[in-house]
Amino acid sequence: MTAWPLRWARRNLFATPLDGALSLLVIPTGLWLIYALAVWACRDAQWSVLGDSMRVMMVGVYPADALWRAWTAAVILAALAGATVGLVVKDDPFALLGGAALGILVCASLLAGRDLADAGWAAVACLAAAAGWLAMAKLPATRRALPLAWLLGFALAGGIFAGPGFDAWGGLLLSIILTIAVSALTLPLGILLALGRQSRIASLRICCTAYIEVFRAVPLILVVYWVWIVVPLLLPDLSVSGVVRGVVGYTVFFCAYVAEYVRSGLQAVPRGQVEAARSLGMGTWTLNTQVVLPQAIKVVIPALVGNMLDIFNAATLVFIIGLTDFLRAGQMILADPRFGNLTYEVYAFLFLVYFAIGSLITFTARSLEGSLATGR
Amino acid sequence: MSPIVTFSAVDKFYGSFQVLRGIDLEVARGEVVVVIGASGSGKSTLIRCVNGLEMYQRGRLVVDGYDMPNAEDRELVGEKGLADIRKGVGMVFQQFNLFPHKTVLENIALAPVRVRKKSRHEAEATARRLLARVGLESQAAKYPAQLSGGQQQRVAIARSLAMEPHVMLFDEPTSALDPEMVGEVLDVMRELAAEGMTMMIVTHEMGFAREVADRVVYIDRGSILEVGSPQAIFDTPQNERTQMFLSRVLKH
């Protein structure tokens, strides 16, 4: 009897001649790529650039004496993120190991930067995430408090971070806060647009449909740019910061997409549900808030989480309106003559962080999909 | 006392296809009317008009003292005025249509709290009483998907009763059920009838119709062909098509 690795390889890699040929091509190439990457990462790369520039990549040009504000905001957000993951991942060992490894990696990389205070803060943030996860996964009673916790926690984090003014915001923390703010704002607006599109009041229906179709047909960056230009025209006496204008632009754009997701959810609610609610004498408000929307939103939660990933990735475009997001911060570091030749190191780090956060979001979306499909 | 439901020469169309033709029917308070007929004959449409889930184009329909708006009026006023009428008209569907994201208790208490503006405490007490009445007091905390079809339909009946309706409409309440569960639902309906609830029932359960109905209505291609006591309809049907229909359904 052949050992199982051989049988596995026979079945999966060399089942047909074409299969075998492709395997012979792909496997050595892949191994060589991994080897080359490992050699570079372990021998040639100068990772010290990350330690030196970590602060800029995380918070941009945030004033150094107010750094505790940024860290406090990060700790609050970490706790909330941990709690949200705990909602869907309760005891998947791989996920937990992955999370722990990520936390250790973050702290270790900061320790390598020889900044003890930062490493300490990072450890606190990781512990906060773990605590949030524990509370949510092990104490189901805390679940109901999560939306409120998000609202208060996010407002608090934003308020603390905004101490030196919105214009100081930058780096990864800006990207994350932008993503959360836009996601949170687009949901209610998207729901209203979706309901408006189904309204029997023609003027409302036409306006909502036009809005959705227009903003789905134009590129994001045009909308962001346009808002950036128009806001000062409408409010000439008010200096609105770039961050706020960015949030408005992204919200204006993405709520059209959320509206379409919600609409697909509304269509998934059986007609009988509406008929039953109507038969009980419910008005349109009660019908929607109590019967239709809870079911519709549940159907589209995975899509909405996916939309959040789109927002996060699209947040890289805010550099066009002069903001220093995570990607832009990395480029700023490369503009420094000391680090000018360390392009690969910086971009490899950007790639890894985007990949880690993006994977976390898609992983959450998939777990949600699974638990919503099987559960009630 | 005036009848609770009065159809006068009601016509209904789907596009150019006429579903109901000149319906004249009165239902007295406390009366149990069973509507029978082949599938596609318009019997479901008939009772769905009573609470405005379907619109009619011509004629007049008075329910519980309200003039039901016809299709033309509905285009102008929408669903608004209908909610008031529907508070007093309960409806039980073939597919139960319980709210899947709410527990059994929440399903029953939702409309009394939101529509009748009762306190949650009072509504839940009533809900528990109604659950006991349909024999499901132990299921209050479950979700609909955790119940059998027969149990779900009994919850649906309790949900309608929680609004204290003056008339109950049943649209093939046992057609989606496994045969062994039909009896438990019919038992609940039988009890309701005995307590004097006004009921309009569309059903294929002829034995039940004969036992419970005060009057049986035979409808065919959108017209009422025959109305009478169960004995008159089932034993001595006058219309030829009624005879044919009954010979088909009573054979087995």
XYZ file of C-alpha atoms in Angstrom:
628
model
C 0.000 0.000 0.000
C 1.287 3.407 -0.967
C 1.665 6.045 1.696
C -1.134 8.642 1.677
C 1.001 11.596 0.494
C 1.815 9.672 -2.661
C -1.795 8.712 -3.203
C -2.877 12.288 -2.550
C -0.330 13.571 -5.076
C -1.389 10.966 -7.615
C -5.017 11.959 -7.298
C -4.603 15.723 -7.021
C -1.476 16.606 -8.958
C -0.874 13.892 -11.554
C -4.352 12.623 -12.370
C -4.055 13.288 -16.109
C -1.062 14.011 -18.383
C -2.032 17.681 -18.634
C -2.463 17.819 -14.868
C 0.989 16.275 -14.428
C 2.636 18.667 -16.867
C 1.094 21.680 -15.162
C 2.131 20.390 -11.754
C 5.706 19.930 -12.945
C 5.650 23.499 -14.157
C 3.890 25.137 -11.212
C 5.424 23.314 -8.254
C 9.102 24.020 -8.996
C 8.323 27.592 -9.991
C 6.372 28.093 -6.802
C 9.095 26.567 -4.647
C 11.735 28.692 -6.363
C 9.647 31.832 -5.773
C 9.195 31.008 -2.113
C 12.914 30.279 -1.783
C 13.894 33.542 -3.484
C 11.465 35.471 -1.307
C 12.746 33.788 1.847
C 16.376 34.497 0.942
C 15.532 38.116 0.321
C 13.429 38.474 3.460
C 15.953 36.808 5.758
C 19.254 37.932 4.263
C 19.020 40.986 2.024
C 16.058 42.979 3.263
C 16.702 45.813 5.689
C 13.658 45.563 7.902
C 14.965 48.210 10.262
C 13.279 50.760 8.022
C 9.961 49.554 9.362
C 10.928 50.166 12.959
C 12.113 53.645 12.086
C 9.043 54.564 10.089
C 6.340 52.559 11.825
C 4.928 55.637 13.534
C 4.434 57.457 10.224
C 2.792 54.462 8.613
C 0.425 53.969 11.526
C -0.613 57.577 12.253
C 1.036 59.753 9.580
C 2.423 63.041 10.818
C 0.490 62.947 14.082
C 2.152 65.117 16.784
C 4.492 62.968 18.884
C 3.368 64.406 22.225
C -0.248 63.449 21.439
C 0.602 59.906 20.493
C -1.220 58.554 23.528
C -4.418 59.770 21.878
C -3.776 57.675 18.790
C -2.908 54.660 20.920
C -6.016 55.040 23.079
C -8.147 55.183 19.940
C -6.363 52.087 18.630
C -6.976 50.209 21.899
C -10.707 51.023 21.802
C -11.001 49.998 18.146
C -9.037 46.792 18.818
C -11.443 45.841 21.606
C -14.438 46.489 19.353
C -12.898 44.572 16.449
C -12.085 41.651 18.738
C -15.648 41.655 20.029
C -17.040 41.659 16.491
C -14.909 38.716 15.468
C -16.047 36.973 18.651
C -19.603 37.277 17.389
C -18.899 34.839 14.567
C -15.742 32.941 15.545
C -16.239 31.269 18.894
C -13.689 28.485 19.152
C -12.081 27.851 15.797
C -8.497 26.880 16.862
C -6.908 27.980 13.576
C -8.501 31.397 13.754
C -7.419 31.826 17.366
C -3.857 30.765 16.625
C -3.800 33.134 13.667
C -5.062 35.983 15.820
C -2.530 35.286 18.558
C 0.307 35.051 16.003
C -0.762 38.356 14.500
C -0.734 40.018 17.914
C 2.700 38.646 18.787
C 4.009 39.730 15.396
C 2.739 43.277 15.887
C 4.282 43.572 19.369
C 7.542 41.943 18.266
C 7.939 44.244 15.292
C 7.463 47.245 17.560
C 9.930 45.839 20.087
C 12.390 45.511 17.232
C 11.947 49.243 16.782
C 13.336 49.525 20.337
C 10.436 51.712 21.390
C 9.245 50.214 24.652
C 6.308 52.578 25.089
C 4.905 51.747 21.668
C 5.405 48.021 22.209
C 3.584 48.328 25.522
C 0.668 50.128 23.904
C 0.555 47.508 21.158
C 0.413 44.785 23.786
C -2.462 46.602 25.491
C -4.277 46.843 22.147
C -3.816 43.108 21.543
C -5.058 42.342 25.047
C -8.054 44.608 24.458
C -8.865 42.708 21.262
C -8.565 39.417 23.136
C -10.777 40.709 25.947
C -13.384 41.894 23.446
C -13.322 38.515 21.762
C -13.623 36.655 25.072
C -16.555 38.744 26.230
C -18.466 38.214 23.003
C -17.637 34.559 22.453
C -18.119 33.360 26.021
C -20.820 35.664 27.400
C -23.717 35.668 24.931
C -25.507 38.210 27.117
C -23.090 40.922 25.965
C -24.167 40.519 22.331
C -27.069 42.912 22.535
C -24.735 45.627 23.782
C -22.414 45.394 20.772
C -24.090 47.974 18.484
C -24.224 50.467 21.345
C -20.614 49.667 22.267
C -19.584 50.335 18.678
C -21.435 53.628 18.584
C -20.048 54.923 21.866
C -16.612 53.373 21.442
C -16.169 54.689 17.926
C -17.328 58.178 18.895
C -14.974 58.111 21.878
C -12.033 56.844 19.821
C -12.686 59.453 17.134
C -13.004 62.194 19.723
C -9.768 61.300 21.467
C -7.891 60.872 18.204
C -9.226 64.200 16.925
C -7.693 66.115 19.824
C -5.050 67.852 17.688
C -7.594 68.375 14.879
C -8.746 66.216 11.975
C -5.968 67.478 9.746
C -3.400 65.650 11.856
C -4.958 62.278 11.032
C -3.041 59.906 8.870
C -1.614 56.447 8.321
C -3.296 53.118 8.892
C -5.433 54.533 11.700
C -6.930 57.059 9.261
C -7.693 54.283 6.756
C -9.389 52.218 9.443
C -11.411 55.067 10.943
C -12.452 56.202 7.477
C -13.612 52.688 6.646
C -15.617 52.316 9.842
C -17.180 55.776 9.591
C -18.178 55.281 5.959
C -19.524 51.779 6.611
C -21.578 53.023 9.542
C -22.975 56.005 7.647
C -23.774 54.157 4.425
C -25.936 51.534 6.127
C -28.858 53.746 7.241
C -28.606 55.863 4.093
C -28.497 52.761 1.905
C -31.556 51.325 3.656
C -33.480 54.573 3.140
C -32.471 54.679 -0.529
C -33.485 51.044 -1.040
C -36.861 51.630 0.603
C -37.277 54.850 -1.353
C -36.643 52.981 -4.571
C -39.604 50.735 -3.739
C -41.879 53.520 -2.556
C -45.226 54.027 -4.192
C -44.648 57.789 -4.056
C -43.378 58.392 -7.567
C -41.214 61.458 -6.890
C -39.385 59.684 -4.064
C -38.980 56.530 -6.128
C -37.597 58.403 -9.113
C -35.150 60.439 -7.001
C -33.807 57.381 -5.198
C -33.487 55.340 -8.372
C -31.720 58.204 -10.126
C -29.322 58.674 -7.208
C -28.426 54.979 -7.091
C -27.994 54.635 -10.829
C -25.946 57.832 -11.167
C -23.482 56.999 -8.418
C -23.116 53.403 -9.505
C -22.273 54.587 -12.979
C -19.458 57.005 -12.088
C -16.007 56.299 -10.644
C -15.449 56.730 -6.920
C -12.615 59.156 -7.279
C -14.705 61.513 -9.373
C -17.289 61.651 -6.581
C -14.672 62.158 -3.879
C -13.016 64.897 -5.866
C -16.304 66.516 -6.665
C -17.390 66.577 -3.012
C -13.988 67.962 -2.079
C -14.542 70.844 -4.494
C -18.243 71.421 -3.857
C -18.272 71.452 -0.048
C -16.265 74.722 0.217
C -18.536 76.230 -2.451
C -21.649 75.429 -0.428
C -20.093 76.386 2.909
C -17.656 79.140 2.026
C -17.253 80.436 5.571
C -16.625 77.079 7.119
C -13.311 75.353 6.836
C -14.234 71.697 6.548
C -11.277 69.410 7.006
C -10.145 67.033 4.293
C -11.005 64.018 6.436
C -14.643 65.092 6.765
C -14.839 65.844 3.060
C -13.353 62.429 2.347
C -15.908 60.701 4.580
C -18.741 62.608 2.905
C -17.470 61.737 -0.578
C -17.069 58.034 0.187
C -20.447 57.933 1.928
C -22.201 59.634 -0.988
C -20.656 57.065 -3.316
C -20.906 53.848 -1.317
C -24.439 54.291 -0.027
C -25.635 53.696 -3.602
C -23.975 50.278 -3.466
C -25.346 49.509 -0.013
C -28.797 50.467 -1.317
C -28.519 47.856 -4.056
C -27.396 45.170 -1.611
C -30.279 46.018 0.707
C -32.679 45.977 -2.229
C -31.616 42.449 -3.111
C -32.280 41.549 0.523
C -35.706 43.151 0.427
C -36.541 41.095 -2.631
C -35.500 37.933 -0.814
C -38.181 38.426 1.862
C -41.186 36.303 0.869
C -44.373 38.125 -0.114
C -46.249 36.177 2.533
C -44.327 38.024 5.248
C -45.638 41.358 4.036
C -49.139 39.958 3.645
C -49.099 38.532 7.163
C -47.887 41.833 8.618
C -50.473 43.809 6.632
C -53.196 41.406 7.726
C -52.326 42.203 11.330
C -52.954 45.882 10.597
C -49.314 46.981 10.616
C -48.480 50.280 8.954
C -45.560 50.717 6.602
C -43.137 51.782 9.369
C -43.835 48.822 11.663
C -43.936 46.473 8.688
C -40.482 47.549 7.554
C -38.707 47.942 10.881
C -40.153 44.852 12.552
C -40.727 42.347 9.775
C -39.078 43.108 6.445
C -35.777 44.851 7.231
C -34.550 42.468 9.958
C -34.936 39.574 7.512
C -33.574 41.500 4.525
C -30.488 42.768 6.356
C -29.707 39.311 7.670
C -29.616 37.997 4.118
C -27.189 40.675 2.944
C -24.863 40.928 5.957
C -22.103 38.953 4.176
C -22.401 41.236 1.157
C -22.277 44.301 3.392
C -19.123 43.039 5.103
C -17.658 42.495 1.648
C -18.627 46.057 0.816
C -16.685 47.159 3.877
C -13.606 45.510 2.411
C -14.195 47.441 -0.806
C -14.360 50.658 1.214
C -11.143 49.778 3.046
C -9.284 49.060 -0.166
C -10.747 52.105 -1.896
C -9.657 54.265 1.041
C -6.182 54.255 -0.531
C -7.534 56.829 -2.984
C -7.908 59.573 -0.360
C -4.349 60.682 -1.135
C -5.883 62.382 -4.172
C -7.595 64.880 -1.897
C -4.422 65.400 0.082
C -4.860 62.937 2.937
C -2.061 60.670 4.108
C -3.565 57.217 4.357
C -1.595 54.042 5.025
C -0.372 53.539 1.451
C 0.479 57.219 1.069
C 2.395 57.166 4.366
C 4.515 54.321 3.019
C 5.262 56.348 -0.089
C 6.157 59.341 2.063
C 8.765 57.246 3.831
C 10.266 56.254 0.518
C 10.491 59.924 -0.386
C 12.949 60.292 2.490
C 16.436 60.006 0.959
C 17.603 57.784 3.843
C 15.023 55.129 2.902
C 14.796 55.794 -0.847
C 16.273 52.445 -1.854
C 14.101 50.385 0.480
C 11.054 50.270 -1.829
C 10.629 46.491 -1.600
C 10.716 46.392 2.178
C 8.093 49.104 2.566
C 5.801 47.733 -0.133
C 6.144 44.196 1.209
C 5.007 45.483 4.581
C 2.074 47.409 3.048
C 1.113 44.296 1.137
C 1.213 42.130 4.261
C -0.857 44.507 6.372
C -3.500 45.010 3.673
C -3.580 41.280 3.139
C -3.975 40.568 6.870
C -6.803 43.073 7.364
C -8.520 42.135 4.111
C -8.313 38.428 4.994
C -9.755 39.129 8.424
C -12.728 40.884 6.840
C -13.364 38.204 4.193
C -12.913 35.491 6.809
C -15.509 37.194 9.034
C -17.854 37.550 6.072
C -17.541 33.876 5.223
C -18.070 32.738 8.806
C -21.121 34.980 8.984
C -22.437 33.476 5.783
C -22.011 30.010 7.240
C -23.586 30.767 10.595
C -26.470 32.694 9.042
C -27.152 29.930 6.548
C -27.384 27.203 9.179
C -28.803 29.170 12.092
C -32.158 30.775 12.405
C -77.892 42.803 13.185
C -76.184 43.852 9.973
C -73.927 41.365 8.188
C -70.210 41.750 8.905
C -69.154 41.144 5.303
C -71.245 42.154 2.304
C -70.197 41.607 -1.304
C -72.444 43.366 -3.818
C -71.800 42.599 -7.487
C -68.027 42.501 -6.985
C -65.889 42.058 -10.104
C -62.142 41.510 -10.049
C -59.710 41.346 -12.943
C -56.070 40.396 -13.350
C -55.368 42.520 -16.410
C -58.100 41.494 -18.819
C -58.732 38.149 -17.114
C -61.804 38.238 -14.889
C -61.191 36.381 -11.614
C -64.397 37.233 -9.774
C -67.725 37.715 -11.546
C -70.586 39.558 -9.910
C -70.036 38.194 -6.407
C -73.003 38.697 -4.071
C -72.507 37.301 -0.605
C -73.383 38.260 2.935
C -71.761 36.834 6.023
C -73.663 37.328 9.281
C -71.927 37.843 12.616
C -71.110 34.513 14.222
C -71.573 32.661 10.980
C -69.106 30.110 9.604
C -68.969 30.189 5.816
C -66.897 27.614 3.982
C -65.897 28.370 0.401
C -65.216 25.386 -1.818
C -64.283 25.065 -5.457
C -61.629 23.761 -7.813
C -58.167 25.311 -7.724
C -58.071 28.490 -9.772
C -61.769 29.072 -9.270
C -61.171 32.319 -7.373
C -62.032 31.143 -3.875
C -58.772 32.359 -2.299
C -59.065 35.640 -4.184
C -62.559 36.029 -2.778
C -61.514 35.923 0.860
C -58.303 37.875 0.222
C -60.516 40.745 -0.940
C -62.122 40.847 2.494
C -58.965 42.205 4.155
C -57.738 44.054 1.095
C -54.820 41.794 0.165
C -56.489 41.731 -3.238
C -58.162 44.690 -4.887
C -61.466 44.536 -6.724
C -62.435 46.757 -9.626
C -66.231 46.979 -9.612
C -69.060 46.545 -7.159
C -69.077 47.205 -3.434
C -67.572 45.393 -0.480
C -68.408 46.370 3.090
C -66.408 44.809 5.902
C -67.234 45.442 9.534
C -68.923 48.724 8.628
C -66.087 49.943 6.410
C -66.463 50.456 2.685
C -63.442 48.680 1.247
C -61.734 50.946 -1.290
C -61.672 49.483 -4.791
C -58.594 49.362 -7.020
C -59.045 52.921 -8.218
C -59.367 54.333 -4.679
C -56.339 52.330 -3.590
C -54.168 54.002 -6.178
C -54.983 57.288 -4.499
C -54.991 56.451 -0.798
C -52.600 53.510 -0.716
C -52.622 51.145 2.231
C -53.343 53.765 4.821
C -57.052 53.361 5.494
C -56.805 49.612 5.169
C -54.773 49.145 8.347
C -57.797 50.142 10.440
C -60.006 47.563 8.773
C -57.368 44.872 9.026
C -57.046 45.281 12.791
C -60.473 43.671 13.048
C -59.984 41.002 10.387
C -57.723 38.065 11.186
C -56.135 35.997 8.447
C -54.520 32.574 8.468
C -52.476 31.563 5.443
C -51.709 28.301 3.735
C -47.970 28.843 4.291
C -48.419 30.069 7.931
C -46.234 33.144 7.245
C -44.934 33.344 10.783
C -42.087 35.820 11.256
C -39.022 33.547 11.228
C -36.742 35.953 13.105
C -39.047 36.255 16.102
C -39.932 33.738 18.777
C -43.402 32.253 18.986
C -44.278 34.656 21.807
C -42.917 37.674 19.904
C -44.851 36.624 16.808
C -48.087 36.757 18.761
C -47.357 39.859 20.850
C -45.875 41.986 18.038
C -49.051 43.357 16.481
C -50.897 43.983 19.780
C -47.916 46.044 20.988
C -47.158 47.869 17.741
C -50.644 48.238 16.284
C -53.020 48.124 19.267
C -50.448 49.949 21.456
C -50.847 47.541 24.334
C -48.137 47.300 26.948
C -45.598 44.553 26.299
C -46.479 42.954 29.604
C -50.170 42.792 28.794
C -49.582 41.611 25.221
C -47.299 38.798 26.372
C -49.763 37.694 29.020
C -52.463 37.531 26.344
C -50.065 35.712 24.020
C -49.389 33.060 26.649
C -53.102 32.618 27.253
C -53.703 32.166 23.515
C -50.807 29.737 23.238
C -52.336 27.670 26.012
C -55.603 27.741 24.137
C -53.998 26.233 21.009
C -52.067 23.771 23.167
C -48.573 25.216 22.710
C -47.837 26.974 25.998
C -44.492 25.161 26.274
C -43.266 26.444 22.876
C -43.327 30.176 23.625
C -39.558 30.700 23.482
C -38.961 28.677 20.310
C -38.546 29.988 16.791
C -41.051 29.014 14.087
C -38.501 26.856 12.251
C -38.250 24.661 15.356
C -41.953 23.767 15.200
C -43.869 21.297 13.045
C -46.195 22.614 10.355
C -49.261 21.921 12.466
C -47.762 23.742 15.435
C -46.796 26.688 13.250
C -50.309 26.973 11.909
C -51.729 26.906 15.436
C -49.321 29.712 16.382
C -50.501 31.621 13.302
C -54.096 31.263 14.498
C -53.106 32.496 17.965
C -51.296 35.428 16.360
C -54.457 36.449 14.531
C -56.609 35.997 17.622
C -54.314 38.273 19.617
C -55.696 41.216 17.636
C -59.215 40.301 18.845
C -60.644 40.134 15.331
C -64.346 40.325 14.536
C -63.962 37.959 11.634
C -61.313 35.363 10.796
C -60.292 34.407 7.267
C -58.688 31.027 6.634
C -57.005 30.541 3.261
C -56.503 26.783 2.862
C -55.080 26.498 6.381
C -54.364 22.775 6.157
C -53.249 22.423 2.530
C -49.518 22.721 3.287
C -49.637 20.282 6.206
C -48.660 16.658 6.453
C -51.851 14.590 6.804
C -51.208 13.657 10.436
C -51.132 17.353 11.415
C -54.348 18.408 9.743
C -56.464 17.238 12.681
C -54.786 19.415 15.324
C -55.376 22.563 13.263
C -58.970 21.660 12.449
C -59.584 21.026 16.165
C -58.539 24.567 16.998
C -60.766 25.950 14.242
C -63.653 23.782 15.401
C -63.328 25.246 18.882
C -63.270 28.772 17.503
C -66.448 28.103 15.554
C -68.108 26.712 18.637
C -67.233 29.886 20.535
C -69.108 31.919 17.969
C -66.267 33.417 15.936
C -67.283 34.651 12.505
C -65.199 32.683 10.010
C -64.707 32.512 6.267
C -62.806 29.374 5.376
C -61.388 28.205 2.064
C -60.647 24.526 2.391
C -60.515 21.182 0.656
C -61.472 19.351 3.867
C -65.031 18.455 2.926
C -65.723 16.479 6.070
C -64.724 19.461 8.173
C -66.830 21.771 6.004
C -69.904 19.617 6.461
C -69.395 19.470 10.204
C -68.555 23.109 10.973
C -70.107 25.264 8.252
C -73.325 27.150 8.690
C -73.306 27.730 4.959
C -71.202 26.376 2.122
C -70.402 28.467 -0.941
C -69.489 26.722 -4.177
C -67.488 28.927 -6.512
C -66.578 28.060 -10.077
C -64.632 30.179 -12.574
C -65.117 33.264 -10.452
C -68.866 32.976 -9.978
C -70.787 31.772 -6.969
C -72.842 28.911 -8.379
C -74.478 27.636 -5.246
C -74.883 28.664 -1.616
C -76.618 26.619 1.041
C -76.456 24.571 4.177
C -73.842 21.803 4.157
C -76.566 19.223 3.851
C -78.080 20.994 0.844
C -74.742 21.385 -0.932
C -73.180 18.029 -0.169
C -76.290 15.804 -0.292
C -78.522 17.483 -2.831
C -76.460 19.835 -4.961
C -78.666 21.608 -7.497
C -76.103 22.804 -10.005
C -74.646 20.330 -12.425
C -71.108 21.609 -11.986
C -71.382 21.463 -8.203
C -72.385 17.833 -8.574
C -69.394 17.130 -10.813
C -66.975 18.874 -8.465
C -68.297 17.051 -5.418
C -68.276 13.697 -7.131
C -64.609 14.274 -7.894
C -63.526 15.411 -4.416
C -65.748 13.152 -2.341
C -64.739 9.969 -4.139
C -61.661 9.492 -1.978
